[in-house]
C-alpha cells in the first residue's frame, strides 16, 4: 500500500468469542511487499491492518504477528512469505513479501497505547488524534530539508566538472 493508508486492504477482525484478532490479506494487491528481513529471517512482524469490529472499521492499526516457528523457523499456518530476490544494491538485506490467510493472534498482540480494544470489543481512543499526522509531516519536511544537501553536492560536482572538461 505504500503511503496509501486509505487503500489498505489487510484486515484485523476482532473475534470476541476467542478474544483474538484474525489477520487476513484478502487480495494479491494487499500483499505486504519489501519489508526488511521478512524474506528469510524475521520471526515476527508489525503488520498494519484495518481494524474491524462487527461491521464497522476503526482505522488502520499495528498488530504484532508471529511469522515463523521459534524452533524450526518454518512459516506458521496461514502465513505465506518469501524473499523478493536480487535488487539493485543493498542485496545483503533479505527484503520480502508476506500474505496472511486468516491468521489468529491474541488481542494483546495489538499495541494499545493510543487505541485499545476491550474483551467485549469496545474501542477506546486515548491521546491526541493529530499526533501521528504531525509526526508524518515533520518527517516529510525533514526529507525535503535533507535533499538540499544532496542537491548542493550534485551542483558542486557539476560546476567543477564543467570547469575542467575540455571539448575536443
mmCIF file of C-alpha atoms in Angstrom:
data_model
loop_
_atom_site.group_PDB
_atom_site.id
_atom_site.type_symbol
_atom_site.label_atom_id
_atom_site.label_comp_id
_atom_site.label_asym_id
_atom_site.label_seq_id
_atom_site.Cartn_x
_atom_site.Cartn_y
_atom_site.Cartn_z
ATOM 1 C CA UNK A 1 0.000 0.000 0.000
ATOM 2 C CA UNK A 2 2.957 2.342 0.453
ATOM 3 C CA UNK A 3 1.682 5.630 1.853
ATOM 4 C CA UNK A 4 -1.870 4.968 0.686
ATOM 5 C CA UNK A 5 -3.406 4.251 4.081
ATOM 6 C CA UNK A 6 -6.931 4.657 2.688
ATOM 7 C CA UNK A 7 -6.178 1.881 0.207
ATOM 8 C CA UNK A 8 -5.151 -0.577 2.936
ATOM 9 C CA UNK A 9 -6.788 -3.939 2.266
ATOM 10 C CA UNK A 10 -5.356 -6.167 5.003
ATOM 11 C CA UNK A 11 -7.884 -6.568 7.812
ATOM 12 C CA UNK A 12 -7.695 -7.375 11.520
ATOM 13 C CA UNK A 13 -11.126 -8.617 12.528
ATOM 14 C CA UNK A 14 -11.827 -8.907 16.245
ATOM 15 C CA UNK A 15 -13.338 -12.230 17.352
ATOM 16 C CA UNK A 16 -14.811 -11.635 20.834
ATOM 17 C CA UNK A 17 -15.642 -15.314 21.451
ATOM 18 C CA UNK A 18 -11.934 -16.251 21.400
ATOM 19 C CA UNK A 19 -10.504 -12.813 22.360
ATOM 20 C CA UNK A 20 -8.400 -12.820 19.167
ATOM 21 C CA UNK A 21 -7.815 -10.848 16.001
ATOM 22 C CA UNK A 22 -7.923 -12.544 12.627
ATOM 23 C CA UNK A 23 -5.328 -11.056 10.271
ATOM 24 C CA UNK A 24 -6.296 -11.524 6.631
ATOM 25 C CA UNK A 25 -4.820 -10.464 3.304
ATOM 26 C CA UNK A 26 -7.877 -10.665 1.018
ATOM 27 C CA UNK A 27 -6.253 -9.913 -2.348
ATOM 28 C CA UNK A 28 -2.900 -10.149 -4.110
ATOM 29 C CA UNK A 29 -2.665 -6.351 -4.100
ATOM 30 C CA UNK A 30 -2.842 -6.443 -0.286
ATOM 31 C CA UNK A 31 0.403 -8.461 -0.082
ATOM 32 C CA UNK A 32 2.966 -6.869 2.240
ATOM 33 C CA UNK A 33 5.933 -6.205 -0.041
ATOM 34 C CA UNK A 34 9.522 -5.114 0.637
ATOM 35 C CA UNK A 35 9.862 -5.212 4.478
ATOM 36 C CA UNK A 36 13.444 -5.868 5.589
ATOM 37 C CA UNK A 37 14.340 -9.314 6.975
ATOM 38 C CA UNK A 38 10.895 -10.628 6.049
ATOM 39 C CA UNK A 39 12.097 -12.908 3.273
ATOM 40 C CA UNK A 40 14.037 -15.444 5.320
ATOM 41 C CA UNK A 41 14.852 -14.377 8.862
ATOM 42 C CA UNK A 42 12.080 -12.401 10.620
ATOM 43 C CA UNK A 43 10.140 -14.340 13.237
ATOM 44 C CA UNK A 44 7.564 -11.605 13.920
ATOM 45 C CA UNK A 45 6.227 -8.597 12.032
ATOM 46 C CA UNK A 46 4.404 -5.415 12.917
ATOM 47 C CA UNK A 47 1.538 -5.650 10.437
ATOM 48 C CA UNK A 48 -0.654 -2.676 9.716
ATOM 49 C CA UNK A 49 -4.259 -3.570 9.019
ATOM 50 C CA UNK A 50 -7.755 -2.115 9.084
ATOM 51 C CA UNK A 51 -9.339 -2.817 12.474
ATOM 52 C CA UNK A 52 -12.776 -4.353 12.002
ATOM 53 C CA UNK A 53 -15.184 -4.973 14.872
ATOM 54 C CA UNK A 54 -18.562 -6.247 13.796
ATOM 55 C CA UNK A 55 -19.384 -4.476 10.550
ATOM 56 C CA UNK A 56 -17.536 -1.275 11.482
ATOM 57 C CA UNK A 57 -13.968 -0.268 10.621
ATOM 58 C CA UNK A 58 -11.966 1.674 13.222
ATOM 59 C CA UNK A 59 -8.970 2.859 11.200
ATOM 60 C CA UNK A 60 -5.557 1.348 10.500
ATOM 61 C CA UNK A 61 -3.565 -0.035 13.436
ATOM 62 C CA UNK A 62 -0.465 -2.136 14.049
ATOM 63 C CA UNK A 63 -0.540 -5.783 15.144
ATOM 64 C CA UNK A 64 2.355 -7.994 16.229
ATOM 65 C CA UNK A 65 2.047 -11.155 14.140
ATOM 66 C CA UNK A 66 4.268 -14.227 14.614
ATOM 67 C CA UNK A 67 5.585 -15.449 11.254
ATOM 68 C CA UNK A 68 7.841 -18.425 11.955
ATOM 69 C CA UNK A 69 8.161 -21.241 14.467
ATOM 70 C CA UNK A 70 10.880 -20.398 17.019
ATOM 71 C CA UNK A 71 12.415 -23.906 16.875
ATOM 72 C CA UNK A 72 12.210 -24.943 13.230
ATOM 73 C CA UNK A 73 11.966 -21.448 11.653
ATOM 74 C CA UNK A 74 9.199 -22.825 9.396
ATOM 75 C CA UNK A 75 6.386 -20.456 8.461
ATOM 76 C CA UNK A 76 3.367 -20.727 10.732
ATOM 77 C CA UNK A 77 -0.017 -21.923 9.406
ATOM 78 C CA UNK A 78 -1.746 -19.243 7.335
ATOM 79 C CA UNK A 79 1.467 -17.283 6.708
ATOM 80 C CA UNK A 80 2.932 -17.269 3.209
ATOM 81 C CA UNK A 81 6.200 -15.384 2.766
ATOM 82 C CA UNK A 82 9.307 -15.254 0.625
ATOM 83 C CA UNK A 83 12.329 -13.256 -0.438
ATOM 84 C CA UNK A 84 11.841 -10.776 -3.300
ATOM 85 C CA UNK A 85 15.172 -11.768 -4.830
ATOM 86 C CA UNK A 86 18.073 -9.663 -6.111
ATOM 87 C CA UNK A 87 17.787 -5.893 -6.011
ATOM 88 C CA UNK A 88 19.891 -3.096 -7.423
ATOM 89 C CA UNK A 89 22.196 -2.524 -4.467
ATOM 90 C CA UNK A 90 21.787 -3.498 -0.807
ATOM 91 C CA UNK A 91 21.429 -7.209 -1.536
ATOM 92 C CA UNK A 92 22.594 -8.143 1.949
ATOM 93 C CA UNK A 93 19.075 -7.327 3.253
ATOM 94 C CA UNK A 94 16.522 -10.068 2.643
ATOM 95 C CA UNK A 95 13.565 -7.873 1.761
ATOM 96 C CA UNK A 96 10.492 -9.999 1.350
ATOM 97 C CA UNK A 97 6.770 -10.313 0.799
ATOM 98 C CA UNK A 98 4.074 -11.773 3.022
ATOM 99 C CA UNK A 99 0.397 -12.756 2.957
ATOM 100 C CA UNK A 100 -1.902 -13.817 5.782
ATOM 101 C CA UNK A 101 -4.733 -16.318 5.379
ATOM 102 C CA UNK A 102 -6.960 -15.801 8.417
ATOM 103 C CA UNK A 103 -4.081 -15.912 10.924
ATOM 104 C CA UNK A 104 -5.290 -15.625 14.513
ATOM 105 C CA UNK A 105 -3.387 -13.663 17.129
ATOM 106 C CA UNK A 106 -4.272 -12.789 20.752
ATOM 107 C CA UNK A 107 -5.975 -9.449 21.375
ATOM 108 C CA UNK A 108 -2.927 -8.452 23.421
ATOM 109 C CA UNK A 109 -0.803 -8.509 20.227
ATOM 110 C CA UNK A 110 -2.279 -5.132 19.339
ATOM 111 C CA UNK A 111 -0.151 -2.356 20.852
ATOM 112 C CA UNK A 112 -2.771 -0.287 22.691
ATOM 113 C CA UNK A 113 -1.047 2.954 23.610
ATOM 114 C CA UNK A 114 -3.400 5.227 21.654
ATOM 115 C CA UNK A 115 -6.321 2.899 20.856
ATOM 116 C CA UNK A 116 -7.459 -0.024 22.969
ATOM 117 C CA UNK A 117 -9.917 -2.840 22.342
ATOM 118 C CA UNK A 118 -11.593 -4.485 25.335
ATOM 119 C CA UNK A 119 -12.525 -8.181 25.575
ATOM 120 C CA UNK A 120 -16.097 -7.325 24.593
ATOM 121 C CA UNK A 121 -14.940 -5.372 21.516
ATOM 122 C CA UNK A 122 -15.284 -1.810 22.754
ATOM 123 C CA UNK A 123 -12.809 0.575 21.089
ATOM 124 C CA UNK A 124 -11.389 3.420 23.168
ATOM 125 C CA UNK A 125 -9.093 6.107 21.768
ATOM 126 C CA UNK A 126 -6.639 7.960 24.009
ATOM 127 C CA UNK A 127 -4.176 10.735 23.285
ATOM 128 C CA UNK A 128 -4.237 13.319 20.537
ATOM 129 C CA UNK A 129 -5.776 12.428 17.171
ATOM 130 C CA UNK A 130 -3.344 14.646 15.258
ATOM 131 C CA UNK A 131 -0.134 13.311 16.843
ATOM 132 C CA UNK A 132 0.509 10.804 14.059
ATOM 133 C CA UNK A 133 -0.193 13.401 11.365
ATOM 134 C CA UNK A 134 2.234 15.907 12.875
ATOM 135 C CA UNK A 135 4.958 13.249 13.067
ATOM 136 C CA UNK A 136 4.397 12.283 9.427
ATOM 137 C CA UNK A 137 4.546 15.922 8.272
ATOM 138 C CA UNK A 138 7.714 16.512 10.308
ATOM 139 C CA UNK A 139 9.365 13.516 8.663
ATOM 140 C CA UNK A 140 8.386 14.676 5.185
ATOM 141 C CA UNK A 141 9.736 18.177 5.884
ATOM 142 C CA UNK A 142 12.987 16.618 7.129
ATOM 143 C CA UNK A 143 13.308 14.628 3.889
ATOM 144 C CA UNK A 144 12.944 17.834 1.830
ATOM 145 C CA UNK A 145 15.438 19.618 4.080
ATOM 146 C CA UNK A 146 17.962 16.771 3.746
ATOM 147 C CA UNK A 147 17.578 16.694 -0.040
ATOM 148 C CA UNK A 148 19.089 20.195 -0.255
ATOM 149 C CA UNK A 149 22.435 18.748 0.908
ATOM 150 C CA UNK A 150 22.361 16.194 -1.900
ATOM 151 C CA UNK A 151 21.410 18.846 -4.432
ATOM 152 C CA UNK A 152 24.203 21.152 -3.235
ATOM 153 C CA UNK A 153 26.777 18.365 -3.608
ATOM 154 C CA UNK A 154 25.487 17.466 -7.080
ATOM 155 C CA UNK A 155 25.700 21.121 -8.196
ATOM 156 C CA UNK A 156 29.251 21.442 -6.846
ATOM 157 C CA UNK A 157 30.323 18.313 -8.752
ATOM 158 C CA UNK A 158 28.659 19.528 -11.960
ATOM 159 C CA UNK A 159 30.240 23.005 -11.773
ATOM 160 C CA UNK A 160 33.710 21.623 -11.013
ATOM 161 C CA UNK A 161 33.472 19.073 -13.796
ATOM 162 C CA UNK A 162 32.300 21.660 -16.330
ATOM 163 C CA UNK A 163 35.197 23.967 -15.340
ATOM 164 C CA UNK A 164 37.876 21.369 -16.155
ATOM 165 C CA UNK A 165 36.222 19.488 -19.038
ATOM 166 C CA UNK A 166 37.632 20.262 -22.482
ATOM 167 C CA UNK A 167 35.640 19.902 -25.692
ATOM 168 C CA UNK A 168 37.543 18.154 -28.313
#
